[in-house]
Structure formats: structure tokens, C-alpha cells
Coordinates of C-alpha atoms in Angstrom, one line a residue:
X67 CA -43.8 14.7 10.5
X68 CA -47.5 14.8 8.9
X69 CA -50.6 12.4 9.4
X70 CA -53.5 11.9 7.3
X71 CA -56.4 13.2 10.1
X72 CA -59.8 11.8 10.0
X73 CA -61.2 13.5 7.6
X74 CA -58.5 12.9 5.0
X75 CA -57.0 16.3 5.7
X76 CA -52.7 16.4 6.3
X77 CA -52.5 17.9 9.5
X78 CA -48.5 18.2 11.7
X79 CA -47.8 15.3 13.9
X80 CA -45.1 17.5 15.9
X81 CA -44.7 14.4 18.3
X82 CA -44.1 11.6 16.7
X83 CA -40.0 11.8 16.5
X84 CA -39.4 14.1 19.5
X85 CA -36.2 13.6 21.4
X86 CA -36.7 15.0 24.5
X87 CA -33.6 14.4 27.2
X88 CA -34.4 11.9 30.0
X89 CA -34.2 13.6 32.7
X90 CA -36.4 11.3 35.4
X91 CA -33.3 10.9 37.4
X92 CA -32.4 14.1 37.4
X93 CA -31.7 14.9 41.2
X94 CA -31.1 11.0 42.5
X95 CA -30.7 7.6 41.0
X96 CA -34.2 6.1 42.1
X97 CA -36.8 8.0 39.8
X98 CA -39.1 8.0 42.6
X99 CA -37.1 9.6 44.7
X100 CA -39.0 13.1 46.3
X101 CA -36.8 15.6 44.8
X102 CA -37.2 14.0 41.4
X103 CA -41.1 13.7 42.1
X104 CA -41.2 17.1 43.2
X105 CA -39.3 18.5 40.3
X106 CA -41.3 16.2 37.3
X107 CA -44.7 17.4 38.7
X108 CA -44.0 21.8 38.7
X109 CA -41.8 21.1 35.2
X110 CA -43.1 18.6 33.1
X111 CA -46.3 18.9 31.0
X112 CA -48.5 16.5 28.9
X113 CA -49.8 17.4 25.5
X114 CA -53.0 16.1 24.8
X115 CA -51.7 13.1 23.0
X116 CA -49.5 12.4 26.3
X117 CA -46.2 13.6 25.0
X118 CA -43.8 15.2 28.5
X119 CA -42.7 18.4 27.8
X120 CA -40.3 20.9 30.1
X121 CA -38.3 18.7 32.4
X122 CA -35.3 20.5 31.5
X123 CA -36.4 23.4 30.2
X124 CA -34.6 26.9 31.5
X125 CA -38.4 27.9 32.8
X126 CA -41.3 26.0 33.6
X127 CA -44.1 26.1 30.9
X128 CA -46.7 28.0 32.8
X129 CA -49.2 31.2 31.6
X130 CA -50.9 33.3 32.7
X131 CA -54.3 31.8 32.1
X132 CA -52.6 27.9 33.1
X133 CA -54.9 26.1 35.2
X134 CA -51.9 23.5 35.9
X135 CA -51.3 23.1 39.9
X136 CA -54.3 25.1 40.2
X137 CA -56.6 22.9 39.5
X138 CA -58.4 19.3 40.2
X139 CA -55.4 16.6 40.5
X140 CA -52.8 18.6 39.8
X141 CA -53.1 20.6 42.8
X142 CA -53.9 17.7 45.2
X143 CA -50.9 16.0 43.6
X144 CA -48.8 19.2 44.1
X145 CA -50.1 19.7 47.8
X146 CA -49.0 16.0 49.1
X147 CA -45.7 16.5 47.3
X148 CA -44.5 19.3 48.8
X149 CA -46.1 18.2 52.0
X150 CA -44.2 14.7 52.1
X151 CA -41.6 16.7 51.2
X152 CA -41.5 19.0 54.6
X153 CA -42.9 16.6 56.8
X154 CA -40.2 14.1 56.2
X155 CA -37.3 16.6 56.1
X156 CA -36.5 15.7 52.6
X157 CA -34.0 19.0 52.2
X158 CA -31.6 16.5 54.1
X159 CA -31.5 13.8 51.2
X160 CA -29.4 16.1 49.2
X161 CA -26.3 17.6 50.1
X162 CA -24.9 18.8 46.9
X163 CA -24.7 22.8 46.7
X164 CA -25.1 23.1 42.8
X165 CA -28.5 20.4 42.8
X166 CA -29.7 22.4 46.0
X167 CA -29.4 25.9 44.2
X168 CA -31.3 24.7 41.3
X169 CA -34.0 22.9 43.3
X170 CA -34.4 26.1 45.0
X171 CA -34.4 28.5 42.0
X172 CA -37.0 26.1 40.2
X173 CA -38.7 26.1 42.8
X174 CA -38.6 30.3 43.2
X175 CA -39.8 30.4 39.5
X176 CA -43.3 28.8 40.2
X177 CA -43.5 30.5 43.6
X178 CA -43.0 34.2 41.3
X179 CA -45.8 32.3 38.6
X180 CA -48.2 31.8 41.6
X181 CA -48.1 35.3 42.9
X182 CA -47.9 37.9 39.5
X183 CA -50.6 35.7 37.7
X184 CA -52.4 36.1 40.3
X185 CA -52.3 39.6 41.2
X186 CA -52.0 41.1 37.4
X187 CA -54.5 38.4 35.6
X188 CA -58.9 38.5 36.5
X189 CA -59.1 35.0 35.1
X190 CA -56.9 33.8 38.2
X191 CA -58.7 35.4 41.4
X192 CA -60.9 32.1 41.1
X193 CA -57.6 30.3 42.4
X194 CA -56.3 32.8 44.5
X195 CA -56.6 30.0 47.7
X196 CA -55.4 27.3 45.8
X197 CA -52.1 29.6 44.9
X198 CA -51.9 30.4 48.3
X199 CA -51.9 27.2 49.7
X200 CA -48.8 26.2 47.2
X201 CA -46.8 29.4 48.0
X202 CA -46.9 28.5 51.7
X203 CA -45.6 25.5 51.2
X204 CA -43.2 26.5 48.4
X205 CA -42.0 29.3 50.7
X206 CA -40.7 26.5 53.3
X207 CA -39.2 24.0 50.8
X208 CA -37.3 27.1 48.9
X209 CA -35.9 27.9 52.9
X210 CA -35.2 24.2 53.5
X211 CA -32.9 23.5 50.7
X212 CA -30.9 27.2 51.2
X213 CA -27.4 27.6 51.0
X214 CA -24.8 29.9 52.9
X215 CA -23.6 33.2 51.2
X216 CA -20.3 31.2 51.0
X217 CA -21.6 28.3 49.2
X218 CA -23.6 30.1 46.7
X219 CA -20.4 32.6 45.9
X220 CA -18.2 28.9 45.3
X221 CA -21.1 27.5 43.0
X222 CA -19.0 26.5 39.8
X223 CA -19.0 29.7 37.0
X224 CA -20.1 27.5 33.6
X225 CA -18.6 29.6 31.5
X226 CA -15.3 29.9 32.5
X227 CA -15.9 25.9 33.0
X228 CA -17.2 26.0 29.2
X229 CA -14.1 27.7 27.9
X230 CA -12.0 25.5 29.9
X231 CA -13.9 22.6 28.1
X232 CA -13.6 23.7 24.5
X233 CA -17.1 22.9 24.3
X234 CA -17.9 25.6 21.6
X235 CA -15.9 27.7 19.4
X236 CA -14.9 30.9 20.9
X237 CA -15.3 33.2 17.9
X238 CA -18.2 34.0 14.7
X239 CA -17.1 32.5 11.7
X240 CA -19.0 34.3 8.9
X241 CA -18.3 31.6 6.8
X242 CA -20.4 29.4 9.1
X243 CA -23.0 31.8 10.1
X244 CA -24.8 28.9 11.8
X245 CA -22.0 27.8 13.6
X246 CA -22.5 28.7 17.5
X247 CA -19.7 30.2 19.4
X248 CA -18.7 31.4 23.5
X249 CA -16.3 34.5 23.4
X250 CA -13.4 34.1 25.8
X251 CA -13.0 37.7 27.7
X252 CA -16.9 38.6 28.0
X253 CA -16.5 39.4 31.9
X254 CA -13.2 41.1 31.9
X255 CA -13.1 44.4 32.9
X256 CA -9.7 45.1 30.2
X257 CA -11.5 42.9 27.4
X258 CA -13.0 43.3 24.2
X259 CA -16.2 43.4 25.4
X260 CA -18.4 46.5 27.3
X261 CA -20.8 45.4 30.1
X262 CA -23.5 48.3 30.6
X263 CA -24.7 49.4 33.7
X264 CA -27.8 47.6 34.8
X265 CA -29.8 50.0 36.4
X266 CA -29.1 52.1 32.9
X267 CA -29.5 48.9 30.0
X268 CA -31.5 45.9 31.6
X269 CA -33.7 45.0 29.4
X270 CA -37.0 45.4 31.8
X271 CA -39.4 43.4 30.0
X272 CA -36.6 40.1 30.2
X273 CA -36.0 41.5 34.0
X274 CA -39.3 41.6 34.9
X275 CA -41.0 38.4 33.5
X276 CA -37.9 36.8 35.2
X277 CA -37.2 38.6 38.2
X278 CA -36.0 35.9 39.9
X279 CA -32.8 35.9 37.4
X280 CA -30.0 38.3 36.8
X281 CA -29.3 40.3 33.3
X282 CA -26.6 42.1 31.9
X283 CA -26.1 43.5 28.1
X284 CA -22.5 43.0 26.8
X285 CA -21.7 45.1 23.1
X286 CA -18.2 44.2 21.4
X287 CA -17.7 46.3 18.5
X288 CA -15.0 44.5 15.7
X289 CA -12.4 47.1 17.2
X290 CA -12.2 46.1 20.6
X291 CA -13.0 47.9 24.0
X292 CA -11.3 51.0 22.8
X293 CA -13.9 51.4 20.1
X294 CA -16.7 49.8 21.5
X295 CA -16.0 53.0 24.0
X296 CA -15.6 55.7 21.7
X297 CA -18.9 54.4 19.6
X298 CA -20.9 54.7 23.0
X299 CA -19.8 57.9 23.3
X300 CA -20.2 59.3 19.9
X301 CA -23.9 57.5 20.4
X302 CA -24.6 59.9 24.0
X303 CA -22.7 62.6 22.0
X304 CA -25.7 62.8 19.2
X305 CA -27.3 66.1 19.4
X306 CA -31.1 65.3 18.6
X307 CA -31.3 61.4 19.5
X308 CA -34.8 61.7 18.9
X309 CA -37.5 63.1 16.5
X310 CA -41.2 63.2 16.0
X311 CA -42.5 60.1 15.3
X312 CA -45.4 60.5 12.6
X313 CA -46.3 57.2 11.4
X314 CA -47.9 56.5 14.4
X315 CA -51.0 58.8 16.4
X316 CA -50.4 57.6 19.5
X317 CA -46.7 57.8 19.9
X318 CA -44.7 61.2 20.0
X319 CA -41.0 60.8 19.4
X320 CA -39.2 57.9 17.9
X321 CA -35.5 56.8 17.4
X322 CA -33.7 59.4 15.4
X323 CA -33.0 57.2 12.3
X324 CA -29.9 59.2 11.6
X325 CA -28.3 57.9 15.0
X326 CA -24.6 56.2 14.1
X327 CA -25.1 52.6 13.3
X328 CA -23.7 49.8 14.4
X329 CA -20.3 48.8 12.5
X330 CA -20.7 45.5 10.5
X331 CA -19.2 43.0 12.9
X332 CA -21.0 44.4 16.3
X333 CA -21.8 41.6 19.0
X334 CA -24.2 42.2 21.4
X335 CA -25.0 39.3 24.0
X336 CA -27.5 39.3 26.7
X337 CA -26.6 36.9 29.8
X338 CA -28.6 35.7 32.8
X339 CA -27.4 34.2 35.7
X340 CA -29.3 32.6 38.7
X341 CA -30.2 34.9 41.6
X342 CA -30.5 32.7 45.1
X343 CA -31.6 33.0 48.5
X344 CA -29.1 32.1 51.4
X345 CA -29.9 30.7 54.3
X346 CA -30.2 34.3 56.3
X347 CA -33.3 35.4 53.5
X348 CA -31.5 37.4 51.5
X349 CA -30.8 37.3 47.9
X350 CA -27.4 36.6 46.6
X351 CA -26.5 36.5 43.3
X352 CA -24.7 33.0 41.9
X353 CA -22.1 32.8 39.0
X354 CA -24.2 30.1 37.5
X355 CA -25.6 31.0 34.0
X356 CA -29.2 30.0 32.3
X357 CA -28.7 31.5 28.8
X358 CA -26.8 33.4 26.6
X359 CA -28.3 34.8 24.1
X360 CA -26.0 36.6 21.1
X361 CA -26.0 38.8 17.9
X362 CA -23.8 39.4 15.1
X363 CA -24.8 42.7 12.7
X364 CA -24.2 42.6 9.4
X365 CA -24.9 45.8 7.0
X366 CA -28.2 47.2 7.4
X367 CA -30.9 45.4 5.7
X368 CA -32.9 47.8 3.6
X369 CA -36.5 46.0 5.1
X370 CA -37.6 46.8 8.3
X371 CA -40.6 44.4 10.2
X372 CA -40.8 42.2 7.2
X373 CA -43.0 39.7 8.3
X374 CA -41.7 36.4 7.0
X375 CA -41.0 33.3 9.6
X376 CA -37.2 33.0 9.0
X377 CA -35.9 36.2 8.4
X378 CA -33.0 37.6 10.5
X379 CA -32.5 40.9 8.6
X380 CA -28.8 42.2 9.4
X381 CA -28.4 39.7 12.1
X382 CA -27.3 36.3 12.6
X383 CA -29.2 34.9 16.4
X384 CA -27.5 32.5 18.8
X385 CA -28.4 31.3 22.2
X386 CA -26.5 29.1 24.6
X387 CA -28.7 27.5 27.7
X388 CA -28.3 25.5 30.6
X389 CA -29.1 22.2 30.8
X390 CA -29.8 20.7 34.7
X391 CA -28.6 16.9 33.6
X392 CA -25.2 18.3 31.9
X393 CA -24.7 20.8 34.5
X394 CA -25.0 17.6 37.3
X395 CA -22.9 15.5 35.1
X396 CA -20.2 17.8 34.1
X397 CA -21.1 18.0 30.9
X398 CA -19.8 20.1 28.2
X399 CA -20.1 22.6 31.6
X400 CA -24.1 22.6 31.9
X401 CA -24.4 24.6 28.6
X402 CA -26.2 23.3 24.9
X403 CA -26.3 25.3 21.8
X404 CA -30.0 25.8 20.7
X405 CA -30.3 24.2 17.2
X406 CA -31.2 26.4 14.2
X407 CA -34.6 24.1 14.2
X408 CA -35.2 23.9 17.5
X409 CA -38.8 24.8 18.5
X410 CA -40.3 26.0 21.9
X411 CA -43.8 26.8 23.4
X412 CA -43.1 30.7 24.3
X413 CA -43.5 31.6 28.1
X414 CA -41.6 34.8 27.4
X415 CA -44.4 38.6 27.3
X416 CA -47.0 36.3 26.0
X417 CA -50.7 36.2 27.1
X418 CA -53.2 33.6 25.8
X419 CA -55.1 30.3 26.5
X420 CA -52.1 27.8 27.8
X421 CA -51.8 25.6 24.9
X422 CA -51.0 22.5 26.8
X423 CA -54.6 22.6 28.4
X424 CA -56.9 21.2 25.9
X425 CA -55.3 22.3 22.9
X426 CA -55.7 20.6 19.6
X427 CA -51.9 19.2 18.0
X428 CA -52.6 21.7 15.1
X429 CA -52.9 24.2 18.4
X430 CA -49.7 23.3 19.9
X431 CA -48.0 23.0 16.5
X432 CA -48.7 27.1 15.5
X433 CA -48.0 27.8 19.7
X434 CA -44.6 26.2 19.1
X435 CA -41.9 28.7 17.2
X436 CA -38.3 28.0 16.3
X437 CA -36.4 29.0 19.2
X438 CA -34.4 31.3 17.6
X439 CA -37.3 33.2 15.4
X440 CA -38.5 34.2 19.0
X441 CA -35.4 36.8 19.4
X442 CA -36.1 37.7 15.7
X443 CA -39.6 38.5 15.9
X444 CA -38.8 41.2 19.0
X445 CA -35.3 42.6 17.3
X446 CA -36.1 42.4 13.7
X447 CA -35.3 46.1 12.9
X448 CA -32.2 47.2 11.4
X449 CA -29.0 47.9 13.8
X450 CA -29.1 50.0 16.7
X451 CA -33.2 50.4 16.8
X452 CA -33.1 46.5 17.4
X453 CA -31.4 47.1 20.9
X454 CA -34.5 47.6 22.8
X455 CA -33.0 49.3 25.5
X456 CA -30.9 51.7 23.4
X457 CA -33.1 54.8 24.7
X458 CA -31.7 54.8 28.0
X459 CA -28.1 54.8 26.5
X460 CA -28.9 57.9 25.0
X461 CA -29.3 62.0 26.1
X462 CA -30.6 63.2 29.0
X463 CA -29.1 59.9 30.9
X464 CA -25.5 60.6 32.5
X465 CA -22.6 58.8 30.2
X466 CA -21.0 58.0 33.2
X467 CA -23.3 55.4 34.5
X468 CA -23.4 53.3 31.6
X469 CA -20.5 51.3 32.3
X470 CA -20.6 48.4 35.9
X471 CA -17.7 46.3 34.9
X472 CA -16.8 45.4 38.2
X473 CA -20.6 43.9 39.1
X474 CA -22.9 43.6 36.1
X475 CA -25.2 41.2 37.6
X476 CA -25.1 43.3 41.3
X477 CA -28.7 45.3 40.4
X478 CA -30.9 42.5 40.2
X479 CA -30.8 41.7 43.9
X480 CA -31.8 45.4 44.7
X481 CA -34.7 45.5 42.0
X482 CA -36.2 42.3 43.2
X483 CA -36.3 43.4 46.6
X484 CA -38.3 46.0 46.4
X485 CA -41.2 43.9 44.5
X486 CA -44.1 42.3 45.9
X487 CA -43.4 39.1 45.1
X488 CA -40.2 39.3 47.2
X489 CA -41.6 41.2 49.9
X490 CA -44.8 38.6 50.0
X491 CA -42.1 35.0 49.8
X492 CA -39.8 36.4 52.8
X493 CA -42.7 37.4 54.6
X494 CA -43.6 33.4 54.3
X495 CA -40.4 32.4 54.6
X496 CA -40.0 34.3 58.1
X497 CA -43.1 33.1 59.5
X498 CA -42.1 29.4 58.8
X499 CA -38.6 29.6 60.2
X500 CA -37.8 27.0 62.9
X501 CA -36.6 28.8 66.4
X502 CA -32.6 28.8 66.1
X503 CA -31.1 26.4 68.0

């Protein structure tokens, strides 16, 4: 949608028709209730023109550089929130497991925000009290609203609850190339598709901007396990897996671009699920899944990086998210397809003025991308060099850890322990507790 600006010029009204969910009841009936309050104020964000973005949104639409709960109002308004919401017990309004475990992980995602922008990012130590003050307090709501080991473990699995559902189609039609689709055997360990080890293929920069998640790269090959298998091994089998990379001066080797391709037809999917903390501090993983994000290979395109918005070279993109207010209600099992022309603000290895503070519409229209372009614009290359994580499948790494099917998700608890962030929230979380009764 365009407007005439004020000098005559045609300039994006991206506003104007938006459709975002309502999602203002979202944890309780009453709007006002505090867990609603508490969620609208660390998710949702105004554009200048006073538009609400975020509010159900997989992550919360914070940078780096955001000033947002850091800052003036926002942080007063933040502070009494999560203060009414301790010092009147407000963890007891809600008893539901699945509402409590997304509070808490919400919640987990801003504490993480608070603590890495501030210790990797100059432009925060200005707010380092302010941060401090919120993770305190975060540190005793994300304890409050825990769950037992047992009650995370019986948190529903939305994709088995998908399938069940019929609420996509469960294989690629390449007559519909645009049609979204939920394989049926992903997780089984006799199925079609490979689950790689995670300590071997996580893809670290995905791992490490959400740390509070769990990752795990699936490969399906249009033969099955049996030669999804065999093509992994004739993959670790290649003798010189990597060459001298010359176009380049500051990088030495490079992909060997005579590595076996991926056969038309290849699937590769990358799934997170929620990590949690139970109420003993420790971190449990859930069965509950954020996003699935998919690719189908076609032959090779002959173009590598070519820099035009829509192009998807050999590969057609798909991702499947959660959604909080479908995942309450039962709902086509929590999960949406994310619309070819969908567009999002990108929170994902970016650095940058946030361009909800201040920011021109023009601003926000160029910071917004279409969803799917964002996967694109990282794994544009042809076949296997778009797998970013392909170099650790390869020679000198043992063959024999590449495959986890019993666990694929069991690694991220033991990463995220040993990180600061962790180490700094059950510090907090320890020093808060209330004396066992």
C-alpha cells in the first residue's frame, strides 16, 4: 500500500492493511489480567505511526542496540510489572503446564537479550543497572511459573498433534512448489529421514543467537534412509574435501566444489524445540516445537550469490512456526505456515540501529524482508555448500558420531549450561529461592 508523502513523493505505507492476530487475551480472558500485561509489554512493539508488532512472534523483537525496557517508561513500566507480579504471587493465577512453559520460555528469551547485549555490545554498558535490575526480577518470575521434570516431559508434542490434525500436507508436491507440507516419520529412528548428531551439525550461529532453544538438522534423500546413509558416507569417504580457496586473501581452504551433490529431490529441515527449566534449576528439554524450517533441492543452479530479492536458486524454502494463541486453543496443533509474502523485522545475526526506535516508515519498510528471503539470503549457494554446517560432516570428524537418533535435541541442555548467561540466571535463580518448606 503506497501514500503520496508530503512532498508529493510515493513512499510504502506498510501499515495500513496489516492483519496482525489478536492476541490481548492470550494467557486469560480479562486483557488486563498480569500475565497478559506482563507478556504485551517484553513482546509487543509500536512503530512510530503506533502500529503493535510481536505479540506472537516466535522471538521478541529486540537488538542489540534496542533501548526498549532499558530505557525511560519502558523500564519503569517493566519494573512494576514484574514487581506486582511477584509480590502478589501471580504464578498461582495459572495452572495450565503448556501456558506456564511458554510464559517461562518468553520470559528466558529476554532474560538471554538482557545479559549477551550487554556483555558483547559497548553501546549497552550505559544500561548495564537497568538490565540488572530486570534480570533479578525475571530470574524469580521464570522460577515462579516452573514446572516438574514430569510435567515438562507430558507437554503435548505439536507435531505428532499436527499430523494427527491433517493440518498440512505431509509430502512436496513439485507441481505446487509453494504448497507447504509436515513429513510424517521425521523423528523415527527406522524412517526416511537422518537426524545428525548435534554436537557434530548444529548449526552454531542459530544455537547460539537462541541458546535458550534446541536444534537438530534432519536430511532425507528421495531414496530413503538407506540412501540418505550411503550418501553421508560417500560424502566422509571424499578424499580431498577441501582445496585452496583463491578468490579470497583472507581465507585459506574452501569447500572442494567437486564434493558429491545433493540428488534432486534432497530435504533438509532444521527443527527447534523449547528448552525449559524445572522446578529443581535444571534445564529439561520439552517436545514442544517453535519452527521448522525446510528445503527441497532441485538441480544445481548454474548462479551462485546472485543478488536479486526473490531468488531461491536450486531450492524451494518452507517454514512452519508456532503460534501461542493456536497452541492454547488447539488449533491446527499450535503450528502456521509462513506465507510466501509474509514479511518480518530480522532479529536473527543482525546488528544495527533497532528500527522500531525512531525509525522512519520508509526505515521499517527496507528493515522488513519476506520471511522466507531470510533463509535464502544465508543458503543461496548451490546444493551441498548451502548446508552451512556441512564442514563438520566431513574428514577429519569421526563418521560415527554423526548420527543421535535416539536424542537429537539432548545437546542443547549441555551447551547451554556451560554459558554465562546460564551460569549468571541460576545463580539468581538460587539466591531468590524461598527456604523449602
Amino acid at each position: 500500500v503506497y501514500c503520496r508523502g508530503p512532498e508529493g513523493a510515493v513512499e510504502p505505507r506498510i501499515f495500513a492493511n496489516r492483519t496482525e492476530p489478536e492476541v490481548r487475551t492470550l494467557y486469560h480472558a480479562d486483557p488486563n489480567h498480569i500475565w497478559n500485561r506482563v507478556h504485551r509489554h517484553l513482546h509487543s512493539r509500536r512503530s512510530p505511526d503506533g502500529e503493535v508488532f510481536g505479540e506472537d512472534d516466535v522471538d521478541p523483537l529486540l537488538w542489540a542496540e534496542t533501548n526498549y525496557l532499558l530505557v525511560g517508561a519502558s523500564h519503569r513500566n517493566a519494573i512494576e510489572l514484574l514487581d506486582e507480579f511477584l509480590n502478589t504471587h501471580a504464578e498461582r493465577l495459572i495452572a495450565d503446564p503448556l501456558k506456564r512453559a511458554v510464559f517461562q520460555h518468553d520470559l528466558w528469551a529476554v532474560f538471554d537479550w538482557l545479559v549477551t547485549t550487554n556483555d558483547r555490545y559497548p553501546p549497552k554498558t550505559r544500561h548495564v543497572a537497568e538490565a540488572r535490575e530486570l534480570e533479578a526480577r525475571l530470574a524469580r518470575v521464570i522460577r515462579s511459573v516452573a514446572l516438574t521434570t514430569d510435567q515438562i516431559k507430558a507437554l503435548p508434542d505439536n507435531y505428532v498433534a499436527a499430523l494427527a490434525a491433517k493440518a498440512f500436507p505431509t509430502s512436496y508436491d513439485p507441481e505446487h512448489r509453494d504448497r507447504q507440507f509436515l513429513p510424517t516419520d521425521m523423528f523415527s529412528s527406522s524412517g526416511s529421514w537422518v537426524t545428525l548428531n548435534p554436537f557434530s551439525s548444529v548449526p552454531l550461529s542459530h544455537s547460539q543467537a537462541f541458546s535458550h532453544s534446541a536444534f537438530a538438522i534432519l536430511i532425507n534423500l528421495p531414496g530413503g534412509r538407506e540412501q540418505t546413509i550411503s550418501y553421508l558416507k560417500t560424502l566422509w569417504d571424499f578424499p580431498h574435501p577441501f582445496v585452496a580457496d583463491t578468490r579470497f586473501p583472507d581465507r585459506t581452504t574452501m569447500l572442494n566444489p567437486d564434493l558429491p551433490p545433493f540428488p534432486s529431490g534432497t530435504q533438509l529441515a532444521l527443527v527447534r524445540k523449547m528448552l525449559l527449566i524445572d522446578q529443581a534449576g535444571d534445564i529439561v528439554p520439552s517436545r514442544v516445537i517453535e519452527t521448522m524450517q525446510l528445503r527441497v533441492f532441485h538441480p544445481p543452479s548454474p548462479v551462485e550469490f546472485p543478488h536479486q530479492p526473490d531468488f531461491y536458486g536450486d531450492q524451494d524454502f518452507f517454514e512452519i512456526r508456532f503460534s501461542r494463541k493456536k497452541l492454547f486453543a488447539g488449533e491446527a496443533a499450535g503450528l502456521r505456515a509462513v506465507g510466501r509474502d509474509e514479511r518480518d523485522f530480522l532479529t536473527f545475526s543482525t546488528h544495527g540501529d533497532d528500527p522500531l526506535e525512531g525509525s522512519t516508515e520508509l526505515a521499517l519498510w527496507r528493515r522488513r524482508a519476506v520471511t522466507l528471503n531470510l533463509c535464502a539470503d544465508c543458503h543461496r549457494n548451490p546444493g551441498i555448500r548451502s548446508m552451512m554446517s556441512v564442514a563438520r560432516l566431513l574428514r577429519p570428524n569421526q563418521f560415527s558420531r554423526w548420527f543421535d537418533p535416539q536424542s537429537p535435541f539432548s545437546g542443547a541442555a549441555q551447551l547451554k549450561r556451560g554459558r554465562h548467561d546460564w551460569g549468571l540466571l541460576q545463580a539468581l535463580m538460587q539466591r531468590d529461592a524461598a527456604p523449602t518448606r
